mmCIF file of C-alpha atoms and ligand atoms in Angstrom:
data_model
loop_
_atom_site.group_PDB
_atom_site.id
_atom_site.type_symbol
_atom_site.label_atom_id
_atom_site.label_comp_id
_atom_site.label_asym_id
_atom_site.label_seq_id
_atom_site.Cartn_x
_atom_site.Cartn_y
_atom_site.Cartn_z
ATOM 1 C CA UNK A 86 67.955 155.271 -57.321
ATOM 2 C CA UNK A 87 66.399 152.106 -55.943
ATOM 3 C CA UNK A 88 63.682 152.882 -53.414
ATOM 4 C CA UNK A 89 61.994 150.539 -50.997
ATOM 5 C CA UNK A 90 58.606 151.399 -49.401
ATOM 6 C CA UNK A 91 58.624 150.595 -45.716
ATOM 7 C CA UNK A 92 55.481 150.271 -43.489
ATOM 8 C CA UNK A 93 54.949 150.371 -39.869
ATOM 9 C CA UNK A 94 52.802 147.924 -37.777
ATOM 10 C CA UNK A 95 49.593 149.894 -38.735
ATOM 11 C CA UNK A 96 50.554 149.692 -42.373
ATOM 12 C CA UNK A 97 51.542 153.437 -42.613
ATOM 13 C CA UNK A 98 54.319 154.055 -45.130
ATOM 14 C CA UNK A 99 57.373 156.355 -44.350
ATOM 15 C CA UNK A 100 56.701 159.291 -46.619
ATOM 16 C CA UNK A 101 57.876 162.568 -44.935
ATOM 17 C CA UNK A 102 60.748 163.504 -42.720
ATOM 18 C CA UNK A 103 60.947 166.656 -40.437
ATOM 19 C CA UNK A 104 64.464 167.604 -39.764
ATOM 20 C CA UNK A 105 65.244 169.986 -36.819
ATOM 21 C CA UNK A 106 68.407 171.788 -37.708
ATOM 22 C CA UNK A 107 68.852 173.546 -34.477
ATOM 23 C CA UNK A 108 67.115 173.507 -30.959
ATOM 24 C CA UNK A 109 67.769 177.240 -30.171
ATOM 25 C CA UNK A 110 65.208 179.967 -30.909
ATOM 26 C CA UNK A 111 64.987 183.727 -30.868
ATOM 27 C CA UNK A 112 61.494 183.567 -29.550
ATOM 28 C CA UNK A 113 60.083 182.212 -26.294
ATOM 29 C CA UNK A 114 56.515 181.581 -27.462
ATOM 30 C CA UNK A 115 54.240 180.925 -24.479
ATOM 31 C CA UNK A 116 53.082 177.647 -25.795
ATOM 32 C CA UNK A 117 56.344 176.318 -26.812
ATOM 33 C CA UNK A 118 59.498 177.519 -24.954
ATOM 34 C CA UNK A 119 57.967 179.675 -22.204
ATOM 35 C CA UNK A 120 60.599 182.230 -21.010
ATOM 36 C CA UNK A 121 60.433 181.227 -17.366
ATOM 37 C CA UNK A 122 61.514 177.640 -18.238
ATOM 38 C CA UNK A 123 63.889 178.523 -21.138
ATOM 39 C CA UNK A 124 65.985 181.143 -19.556
ATOM 40 C CA UNK A 125 69.304 182.856 -20.782
ATOM 41 C CA UNK A 126 71.175 180.063 -19.111
ATOM 42 C CA UNK A 127 69.150 177.307 -20.647
ATOM 43 C CA UNK A 128 71.332 174.432 -21.816
ATOM 44 C CA UNK A 129 70.934 174.125 -25.494
ATOM 45 C CA UNK A 130 72.774 171.663 -27.403
ATOM 46 C CA UNK A 131 76.430 172.409 -28.005
ATOM 47 C CA UNK A 132 77.501 172.829 -31.596
ATOM 48 C CA UNK A 133 79.422 169.668 -31.683
ATOM 49 C CA UNK A 134 76.181 167.752 -30.752
ATOM 50 C CA UNK A 135 74.368 169.077 -33.861
ATOM 51 C CA UNK A 136 74.466 167.073 -36.999
ATOM 52 C CA UNK A 137 76.496 168.686 -39.561
ATOM 53 C CA UNK A 138 75.137 169.534 -43.067
ATOM 54 C CA UNK A 139 77.054 166.580 -44.439
ATOM 55 C CA UNK A 140 75.578 164.336 -41.829
ATOM 56 C CA UNK A 141 72.095 165.555 -42.361
ATOM 57 C CA UNK A 142 72.518 165.087 -46.241
ATOM 58 C CA UNK A 143 73.608 161.617 -45.700
ATOM 59 C CA UNK A 144 70.704 160.477 -43.288
ATOM 60 C CA UNK A 145 68.246 162.347 -45.539
ATOM 61 C CA UNK A 146 69.522 160.324 -48.639
ATOM 62 C CA UNK A 147 69.022 157.191 -46.744
ATOM 63 C CA UNK A 148 65.474 158.168 -45.832
ATOM 64 C CA UNK A 149 64.793 159.119 -49.438
ATOM 65 C CA UNK A 150 65.864 155.633 -50.415
ATOM 66 C CA UNK A 151 63.260 154.282 -48.082
ATOM 67 C CA UNK A 152 60.395 156.211 -49.504
ATOM 68 C CA UNK A 153 60.576 159.717 -48.143
ATOM 69 C CA UNK A 154 59.416 162.241 -50.791
ATOM 70 C CA UNK A 155 59.023 165.359 -48.667
ATOM 71 C CA UNK A 156 61.284 166.984 -46.274
ATOM 72 C CA UNK A 157 60.514 169.867 -43.933
ATOM 73 C CA UNK A 158 63.289 171.830 -42.150
ATOM 74 C CA UNK A 159 62.308 173.178 -38.638
ATOM 75 C CA UNK A 160 63.659 173.674 -35.252
ATOM 76 C CA UNK A 161 63.932 175.583 -32.763
ATOM 77 C CA UNK A 162 64.342 178.448 -35.315
ATOM 78 C CA UNK A 163 65.878 177.010 -38.509
ATOM 79 C CA UNK A 164 66.945 180.324 -39.776
ATOM 80 C CA UNK A 165 69.263 180.794 -36.890
ATOM 81 C CA UNK A 166 71.396 177.883 -38.319
ATOM 82 C CA UNK A 167 74.236 179.448 -40.276
ATOM 83 C CA UNK A 168 74.128 179.072 -43.992
ATOM 84 C CA UNK A 169 70.849 177.303 -44.250
ATOM 85 C CA UNK A 170 70.764 177.648 -47.868
ATOM 86 C CA UNK A 171 73.702 175.479 -48.373
ATOM 87 C CA UNK A 172 71.860 172.595 -46.571
ATOM 88 C CA UNK A 173 68.687 173.236 -48.779
ATOM 89 C CA UNK A 174 70.900 173.028 -51.850
ATOM 90 C CA UNK A 175 72.448 169.784 -50.896
ATOM 91 C CA UNK A 176 68.961 168.298 -50.164
ATOM 92 C CA UNK A 177 67.355 169.684 -53.305
ATOM 93 C CA UNK A 178 69.871 167.460 -55.169
ATOM 94 C CA UNK A 179 68.583 164.221 -53.648
ATOM 95 C CA UNK A 180 67.029 162.143 -56.546
ATOM 96 C CA UNK A 181 63.539 161.131 -55.638
ATOM 97 C CA UNK A 182 62.833 164.022 -53.246
ATOM 98 C CA UNK A 183 59.798 165.972 -54.469
ATOM 99 C CA UNK A 184 59.411 168.746 -51.923
ATOM 100 C CA UNK A 185 61.484 170.791 -49.501
ATOM 101 C CA UNK A 186 59.776 173.034 -47.173
ATOM 102 C CA UNK A 187 60.702 175.076 -44.089
ATOM 103 C CA UNK A 188 58.778 176.100 -40.980
ATOM 104 C CA UNK A 189 59.897 179.328 -39.432
ATOM 105 C CA UNK A 190 58.920 182.304 -37.203
ATOM 106 C CA UNK A 191 59.750 184.556 -40.118
ATOM 107 C CA UNK A 192 61.982 187.005 -38.226
ATOM 108 C CA UNK A 193 64.933 186.408 -40.462
ATOM 109 C CA UNK A 194 63.086 185.434 -43.518
ATOM 110 C CA UNK A 195 63.037 188.686 -45.309
ATOM 111 C CA UNK A 196 66.858 188.546 -45.755
ATOM 112 C CA UNK A 197 67.112 184.828 -46.667
ATOM 113 C CA UNK A 198 64.049 184.287 -48.947
ATOM 114 C CA UNK A 199 65.611 184.741 -52.352
ATOM 115 C CA UNK A 200 68.746 182.672 -51.332
ATOM 116 C CA UNK A 201 66.463 179.959 -50.061
ATOM 117 C CA UNK A 202 64.450 179.922 -53.095
ATOM 118 C CA UNK A 203 67.457 179.838 -55.259
ATOM 119 C CA UNK A 204 68.857 176.969 -53.284
ATOM 120 C CA UNK A 205 65.601 174.791 -54.116
ATOM 121 C CA UNK A 206 63.309 175.513 -51.275
ATOM 122 C CA UNK A 207 59.775 175.209 -52.413
ATOM 123 C CA UNK A 208 57.545 176.537 -49.651
ATOM 124 C CA UNK A 209 57.650 178.117 -46.246
ATOM 125 C CA UNK A 210 55.110 177.850 -43.312
ATOM 126 C CA UNK A 211 55.396 181.100 -41.393
ATOM 127 C CA UNK A 212 54.107 181.189 -37.682
ATOM 128 C CA UNK A 213 52.058 184.243 -36.839
ATOM 129 C CA UNK A 214 49.732 184.058 -33.899
ATOM 130 C CA UNK A 215 48.392 187.565 -33.943
ATOM 131 C CA UNK A 216 48.262 190.783 -35.939
ATOM 132 C CA UNK A 217 48.147 192.903 -32.922
ATOM 133 C CA UNK A 218 51.726 194.027 -32.096
ATOM 134 C CA UNK A 219 51.339 194.259 -28.362
ATOM 135 C CA UNK A 220 49.735 190.843 -28.084
ATOM 136 C CA UNK A 221 52.103 189.361 -30.533
ATOM 137 C CA UNK A 222 55.070 190.676 -28.525
ATOM 138 C CA UNK A 223 53.666 189.066 -25.417
ATOM 139 C CA UNK A 224 53.060 185.723 -27.037
ATOM 140 C CA UNK A 225 56.535 185.536 -28.585
ATOM 141 C CA UNK A 226 57.991 186.450 -25.214
ATOM 142 C CA UNK A 227 60.561 188.745 -26.920
ATOM 143 C CA UNK A 228 58.416 191.889 -27.605
ATOM 144 C CA UNK A 229 58.933 191.417 -31.277
ATOM 145 C CA UNK A 230 56.389 193.276 -33.522
ATOM 146 C CA UNK A 231 54.636 191.578 -36.440
ATOM 147 C CA UNK A 232 56.592 193.903 -38.846
ATOM 148 C CA UNK A 233 59.581 191.756 -39.545
ATOM 149 C CA UNK A 234 57.228 188.701 -39.904
ATOM 150 C CA UNK A 235 54.957 190.389 -42.413
ATOM 151 C CA UNK A 236 58.075 191.625 -44.256
ATOM 152 C CA UNK A 237 59.317 188.134 -44.310
ATOM 153 C CA UNK A 238 56.088 186.865 -45.699
ATOM 154 C CA UNK A 239 56.079 189.293 -48.449
ATOM 155 C CA UNK A 240 59.700 188.724 -49.413
ATOM 156 C CA UNK A 241 58.948 184.896 -49.518
ATOM 157 C CA UNK A 242 56.049 185.562 -51.973
ATOM 158 C CA UNK A 243 58.121 187.886 -54.106
ATOM 159 C CA UNK A 244 60.823 185.223 -54.231
ATOM 160 C CA UNK A 245 58.275 182.691 -55.579
ATOM 161 C CA UNK A 246 57.976 180.497 -52.472
ATOM 162 C CA UNK A 247 54.690 178.962 -51.569
ATOM 163 C CA UNK A 248 53.573 180.438 -48.282
ATOM 164 C CA UNK A 249 51.213 179.297 -45.613
ATOM 165 C CA UNK A 250 50.606 180.909 -42.247
ATOM 166 C CA UNK A 251 50.468 178.810 -39.029
ATOM 167 C CA UNK A 252 48.532 180.087 -36.080
ATOM 168 C CA UNK A 253 48.381 178.286 -32.786
ATOM 169 C CA UNK A 254 45.182 179.063 -31.000
ATOM 170 C CA UNK A 255 45.073 178.959 -27.259
ATOM 171 C CA UNK A 256 42.082 179.943 -25.280
ATOM 172 C CA UNK A 257 42.543 183.384 -23.485
ATOM 173 C CA UNK A 258 45.834 183.882 -25.412
ATOM 174 C CA UNK A 259 44.703 184.780 -28.986
ATOM 175 C CA UNK A 260 41.081 183.647 -29.549
ATOM 176 C CA UNK A 261 40.255 187.287 -30.159
ATOM 177 C CA UNK A 262 42.632 187.220 -33.223
ATOM 178 C CA UNK A 263 40.925 184.362 -34.968
ATOM 179 C CA UNK A 264 38.591 186.433 -37.282
ATOM 180 C CA UNK A 265 41.116 189.275 -37.888
ATOM 181 C CA UNK A 266 43.729 186.682 -38.943
ATOM 182 C CA UNK A 267 41.250 184.877 -41.210
ATOM 183 C CA UNK A 268 40.313 188.122 -42.869
ATOM 184 C CA UNK A 269 43.802 189.197 -43.374
ATOM 185 C CA UNK A 270 44.935 186.020 -44.792
ATOM 186 C CA UNK A 271 41.877 185.714 -47.149
ATOM 187 C CA UNK A 272 42.358 189.108 -48.339
ATOM 188 C CA UNK A 273 46.103 188.607 -49.072
ATOM 189 C CA UNK A 274 45.764 185.204 -50.719
ATOM 190 C CA UNK A 275 47.551 183.409 -47.982
ATOM 191 C CA UNK A 276 46.394 179.993 -46.611
ATOM 192 C CA UNK A 277 46.020 180.323 -42.899
ATOM 193 C CA UNK A 278 46.141 177.081 -40.903
ATOM 194 C CA UNK A 279 44.640 177.105 -37.457
ATOM 195 C CA UNK A 280 46.578 174.747 -35.040
ATOM 196 C CA UNK A 281 45.018 173.393 -31.920
ATOM 197 C CA UNK A 282 47.181 173.832 -29.017
ATOM 198 C CA UNK A 283 48.910 170.670 -28.246
ATOM 199 C CA UNK A 284 50.204 168.984 -25.194
ATOM 200 C CA UNK A 285 53.781 168.605 -26.472
ATOM 201 C CA UNK A 286 56.648 168.415 -23.954
ATOM 202 C CA UNK A 287 56.189 169.290 -20.354
ATOM 203 C CA UNK A 288 56.716 172.972 -19.962
ATOM 204 C CA UNK A 289 53.948 174.703 -21.521
ATOM 205 C CA UNK A 290 51.270 173.815 -18.794
ATOM 206 C CA UNK A 291 48.788 172.388 -21.313
ATOM 207 C CA UNK A 292 45.285 171.813 -20.164
ATOM 208 C CA UNK A 293 42.481 170.494 -22.373
ATOM 209 C CA UNK A 294 40.495 173.563 -21.170
ATOM 210 C CA UNK A 295 42.916 175.819 -23.052
ATOM 211 C CA UNK A 296 42.311 174.108 -26.429
ATOM 212 C CA UNK A 297 39.991 175.881 -28.844
ATOM 213 C CA UNK A 298 38.937 173.037 -31.100
ATOM 214 C CA UNK A 299 38.726 172.931 -34.924
ATOM 215 C CA UNK A 300 34.941 172.735 -34.525
ATOM 216 C CA UNK A 301 34.774 175.830 -32.459
ATOM 217 C CA UNK A 302 36.815 177.967 -34.874
ATOM 218 C CA UNK A 303 35.069 176.575 -37.886
ATOM 219 C CA UNK A 304 31.713 177.657 -36.360
ATOM 220 C CA UNK A 305 33.050 181.185 -35.818
ATOM 221 C CA UNK A 306 34.210 181.296 -39.557
ATOM 222 C CA UNK A 307 30.978 179.903 -40.711
ATOM 223 C CA UNK A 308 29.025 182.691 -39.167
ATOM 224 C CA UNK A 309 30.857 185.080 -41.447
ATOM 225 C CA UNK A 310 31.835 183.136 -44.450
ATOM 226 C CA UNK A 311 30.642 180.381 -46.837
ATOM 227 C CA UNK A 312 32.956 177.586 -46.651
ATOM 228 C CA UNK A 313 33.363 174.266 -48.828
ATOM 229 C CA UNK A 314 35.400 171.348 -47.936
ATOM 230 C CA UNK A 315 38.435 170.667 -50.208
ATOM 231 C CA UNK A 316 39.416 166.959 -50.856
ATOM 232 C CA UNK A 317 42.746 166.128 -49.292
ATOM 233 C CA UNK A 318 45.368 166.406 -52.003
ATOM 234 C CA UNK A 319 47.429 163.377 -50.862
ATOM 235 C CA UNK A 320 47.353 160.547 -48.280
ATOM 236 C CA UNK A 321 48.517 161.758 -44.952
ATOM 237 C CA UNK A 322 47.728 165.461 -45.464
ATOM 238 C CA UNK A 323 47.606 166.809 -42.098
ATOM 239 C CA UNK A 324 45.423 170.002 -42.513
ATOM 240 C CA UNK A 325 41.742 169.749 -43.221
ATOM 241 C CA UNK A 326 41.136 172.392 -45.785
ATOM 242 C CA UNK A 327 38.222 174.582 -46.718
ATOM 243 C CA UNK A 328 37.622 177.000 -49.519
ATOM 244 C CA UNK A 329 35.911 180.334 -49.193
ATOM 245 C CA UNK A 330 33.044 179.801 -51.622
ATOM 246 C CA UNK A 331 33.536 181.493 -55.058
ATOM 247 C CA UNK A 332 37.081 182.308 -54.300
ATOM 248 C CA UNK A 333 40.413 180.618 -54.546
ATOM 249 C CA UNK A 334 41.283 181.496 -50.962
ATOM 250 C CA UNK A 335 41.579 178.505 -48.504
ATOM 251 C CA UNK A 336 41.803 178.083 -44.836
ATOM 252 C CA UNK A 337 42.987 174.878 -42.986
ATOM 253 C CA UNK A 338 42.820 173.333 -39.529
ATOM 254 C CA UNK A 339 45.315 171.022 -37.725
ATOM 255 C CA UNK A 340 43.116 169.404 -35.324
ATOM 256 C CA UNK A 341 45.610 167.151 -33.627
ATOM 257 C CA UNK A 342 43.731 167.221 -30.448
ATOM 258 C CA UNK A 343 40.064 166.986 -31.204
ATOM 259 C CA UNK A 344 40.176 165.009 -34.482
ATOM 260 C CA UNK A 345 43.394 163.087 -34.456
ATOM 261 C CA UNK A 346 44.909 161.699 -37.659
ATOM 262 C CA UNK A 347 47.321 159.136 -36.504
ATOM 263 C CA UNK A 348 45.968 156.366 -38.896
ATOM 264 C CA UNK A 349 47.383 158.326 -41.737
ATOM 265 C CA UNK A 350 50.613 159.681 -39.970
ATOM 266 C CA UNK A 351 53.566 159.075 -42.323
ATOM 267 C CA UNK A 352 56.135 161.269 -40.705
ATOM 268 C CA UNK A 353 59.463 160.554 -39.012
ATOM 269 C CA UNK A 354 61.388 163.162 -37.309
ATOM 270 C CA UNK A 355 65.018 163.855 -37.058
ATOM 271 C CA UNK A 356 66.299 165.969 -34.010
ATOM 272 C CA UNK A 357 69.219 168.481 -34.354
ATOM 273 C CA UNK A 358 71.562 166.021 -32.538
ATOM 274 C CA UNK A 359 70.641 163.023 -34.924
ATOM 275 C CA UNK A 360 67.940 161.083 -33.031
ATOM 276 C CA UNK A 361 65.036 159.612 -34.876
ATOM 277 C CA UNK A 362 61.542 160.029 -33.384
ATOM 278 C CA UNK A 363 58.432 158.310 -34.645
ATOM 279 C CA UNK A 364 55.890 160.431 -33.062
ATOM 280 C CA UNK A 365 55.645 164.042 -31.733
ATOM 281 C CA UNK A 366 54.691 162.455 -28.430
ATOM 282 C CA UNK A 367 57.111 159.469 -28.267
ATOM 283 C CA UNK A 368 60.010 160.585 -26.062
ATOM 284 C CA UNK A 369 62.168 157.751 -27.057
ATOM 285 C CA UNK A 370 64.592 158.775 -29.671
ATOM 286 C CA UNK A 371 66.807 156.339 -31.623
ATOM 287 C CA UNK A 372 70.350 157.602 -32.058
ATOM 288 C CA UNK A 373 71.762 157.763 -35.566
ATOM 289 C CA UNK A 374 74.444 160.294 -35.149
ATOM 290 C CA UNK A 375 76.794 158.287 -32.958
ATOM 291 C CA UNK A 376 76.122 155.190 -35.066
ATOM 292 C CA UNK A 377 77.263 157.252 -38.068
ATOM 293 C CA UNK A 378 80.235 158.925 -36.329
ATOM 294 C CA UNK A 379 81.427 155.426 -35.221
ATOM 295 C CA UNK A 380 81.716 154.419 -38.890
ATOM 296 C CA UNK A 381 78.332 152.909 -39.766
ATOM 297 C CA UNK A 382 77.695 152.373 -43.452
ATOM 298 C CA UNK A 383 74.574 153.609 -45.324
ATOM 299 C CA UNK A 384 73.278 150.081 -45.450
ATOM 300 C CA UNK A 385 73.569 149.755 -41.687
ATOM 301 C CA UNK A 386 71.769 153.131 -41.215
ATOM 302 C CA UNK A 387 68.991 151.955 -43.659
ATOM 303 C CA UNK A 388 68.663 148.772 -41.805
ATOM 304 C CA UNK A 389 68.311 150.636 -38.575
ATOM 305 C CA UNK A 390 65.835 153.028 -39.769
ATOM 306 C CA UNK A 391 63.750 150.197 -41.455
ATOM 307 C CA UNK A 392 63.654 148.462 -38.029
ATOM 308 C CA UNK A 393 62.571 151.359 -36.243
ATOM 309 C CA UNK A 394 59.773 152.131 -38.792
ATOM 310 C CA UNK A 395 58.613 148.528 -39.018
ATOM 311 C CA UNK A 396 58.219 148.349 -35.217
ATOM 312 C CA UNK A 397 56.430 151.691 -35.006
ATOM 313 C CA UNK A 398 53.098 151.486 -33.222
ATOM 314 C CA UNK A 399 52.539 155.220 -32.309
ATOM 315 C CA UNK A 400 49.075 156.554 -32.180
ATOM 316 C CA UNK A 401 49.311 158.934 -29.287
ATOM 317 C CA UNK A 402 46.628 161.542 -30.295
ATOM 318 C CA UNK A 403 44.062 158.710 -30.973
ATOM 319 C CA UNK A 404 44.905 157.420 -27.437
ATOM 320 C CA UNK A 405 44.711 160.870 -25.946
ATOM 321 C CA UNK A 406 41.052 161.079 -27.257
ATOM 322 C CA UNK A 407 40.363 157.783 -25.797
ATOM 323 C CA UNK A 408 42.139 158.917 -22.503
ATOM 324 C CA UNK A 409 44.385 156.191 -21.985
ATOM 325 C CA UNK A 410 48.049 155.804 -21.619
ATOM 326 C CA UNK A 411 48.794 159.654 -21.751
ATOM 327 C CA UNK A 412 51.278 159.795 -18.894
ATOM 328 C CA UNK A 413 54.378 159.254 -20.904
ATOM 329 C CA UNK A 414 57.684 160.988 -21.246
ATOM 330 C CA UNK A 415 57.419 163.732 -23.871
ATOM 331 C CA UNK A 416 59.767 165.531 -25.922
ATOM 332 C CA UNK A 417 59.602 169.400 -26.226
ATOM 333 C CA UNK A 418 58.370 170.770 -29.608
ATOM 334 C CA UNK A 419 61.416 173.077 -29.882
ATOM 335 C CA UNK A 420 63.619 169.995 -29.918
ATOM 336 C CA UNK A 421 62.084 168.036 -32.645
ATOM 337 C CA UNK A 422 60.088 170.799 -34.485
ATOM 338 C CA UNK A 423 56.448 170.889 -35.013
HETATM 339 N N1 LIG B 1436 60.374 178.231 -34.937
HETATM 340 C C1 LIG B 1436 59.658 177.702 -36.083
HETATM 341 C C2 LIG B 1436 58.117 178.147 -36.027
HETATM 342 O O1 LIG B 1436 57.731 178.655 -34.951
HETATM 343 O O2 LIG B 1436 57.554 178.165 -36.973
HETATM 344 C C3 LIG B 1436 59.630 176.381 -36.292
HETATM 345 C C4 LIG B 1436 59.582 175.398 -35.032
HETATM 346 S S1 LIG B 1436 57.979 175.423 -34.263
HETATM 347 C C5 LIG B 1436 58.262 174.241 -32.972
HETATM 348 C C6 LIG B 1436 57.005 174.606 -35.490
HETATM 349 C C7 LIG B 1436 55.463 174.842 -35.339
HETATM 350 O O3 LIG B 1436 54.978 174.327 -34.093
HETATM 351 C C8 LIG B 1436 55.059 176.267 -35.252
HETATM 352 O O4 LIG B 1436 54.062 176.498 -36.172
HETATM 353 C C9 LIG B 1436 54.518 176.450 -33.868
HETATM 354 O O5 LIG B 1436 53.553 177.552 -33.806
HETATM 355 C C10 LIG B 1436 53.988 175.074 -33.610
HETATM 356 N N2 LIG B 1436 53.852 174.771 -32.086
HETATM 357 C C11 LIG B 1436 54.805 174.974 -31.116
HETATM 358 N N3 LIG B 1436 54.379 174.615 -29.823
HETATM 359 C C12 LIG B 1436 52.995 174.204 -30.006
HETATM 360 C C13 LIG B 1436 52.013 173.726 -29.347
HETATM 361 N N4 LIG B 1436 52.160 173.477 -27.915
HETATM 362 N N5 LIG B 1436 50.884 173.315 -29.817
HETATM 363 C C14 LIG B 1436 50.605 173.476 -31.184
HETATM 364 N N6 LIG B 1436 51.566 173.886 -32.144
HETATM 365 C C15 LIG B 1436 52.746 174.349 -31.521
HETATM 366 FE FE1 LIG B 1437 60.578 179.341 -31.220
HETATM 367 FE FE2 LIG B 1437 58.966 178.227 -33.027
HETATM 368 FE FE3 LIG B 1437 58.833 177.379 -30.493
HETATM 369 FE FE4 LIG B 1437 57.957 179.779 -30.952
HETATM 370 S S1 LIG B 1437 57.119 177.957 -31.832
HETATM 371 S S2 LIG B 1437 59.455 179.210 -29.393
HETATM 372 S S3 LIG B 1437 59.326 180.489 -32.731
HETATM 373 S S4 LIG B 1437 60.432 177.138 -31.957
HETATM 374 FE FE1 LIG B 1438 51.546 161.070 -35.831
HETATM 375 FE FE2 LIG B 1438 52.144 160.786 -33.221
HETATM 376 FE FE3 LIG B 1438 50.758 162.978 -34.050
HETATM 377 FE FE4 LIG B 1438 49.633 160.556 -34.074
HETATM 378 S S1 LIG B 1438 50.212 161.565 -32.300
HETATM 379 S S2 LIG B 1438 49.531 162.108 -35.770
HETATM 380 S S3 LIG B 1438 51.316 159.101 -34.580
HETATM 381 S S4 LIG B 1438 52.921 162.310 -34.547
#
């Protein structure tokens, strides 16, 4: 297939695509969809607003033609979308696509891991913010214990999927779990990625004071372990990775707040209702769904995406560090996925 590499105003190529397949979730994580703001009557998208699998496949194909090599499915909680393996199978057949991953809270993973792997999924990132059942239940806002998540992680490994663990760290919420999680993941051969609490959306009450930085976590780990830096495996790798010396075990950091990485951000996001976002913090989506439903051709969609990417100027996290221009309309994480 013919592929064009397109670049934005800062010379960043379009390389990966996050697709949110659903905006609903079975959790109400304090830092993402706090229960008091996302109540039982919250107006999630109606089914007809969601892109169908055929529509997602079609848009993804255009993206792959424009240089995308990696796709990650997310949400909301992507495993709540019915028959997700069918979508994975469609995407895995796209010529030129090298990697398909999934980010999930893991609750439904144990039942779906084998089917997802057989459909062509390569890796899963499972979110787990604590090993303590009581604390975890409070963080996820649904009193769900760690058991289904740990079962999901094990099932994914057994199925042959690559597994990484995502832990959002927020001061006063789960800083006590930093070392237990590191030890658990190290002992179980799982790469843990510490994620700095980010100011996505406008419902999670973010304050800079709540952020525990990469440096602070790194210092805690260094008191206990010998760590050596691992070279990034590709341009645009988001996590900074370290190896526990003399082992194969690794630990990563996603330091979006304290050490931003906008200059190598090569990611576009497609929301569940078919809007393209060029930055987690850019609230202006570009509609593709209606364009497609109104009969646009693949060429017209490619042209639209090219125009959007060519005009991209986003570097919100760099700007946040410089403390300028941060009062903008922001989109919720659950809407476009992490
Ligand atoms: N529901 C799935 C999950 O939790 O893995 C996928 C969607 S979730 C929005 C994707 C990732 O974003 C998760 O790892 C989650 O922990 C992370 N996340 C959500 N809100 C965040 C925030 N305010 N700061 C940093 N990471 C956040
Ligand atoms: Fe749901 Fe994931 Fe957000 Fe938690 S982080 S509320 S599991 S979408
Ligand atoms: Fe990419 Fe926007 Fe995050 Fe910067 S702030 S790394 S441009 S998503």
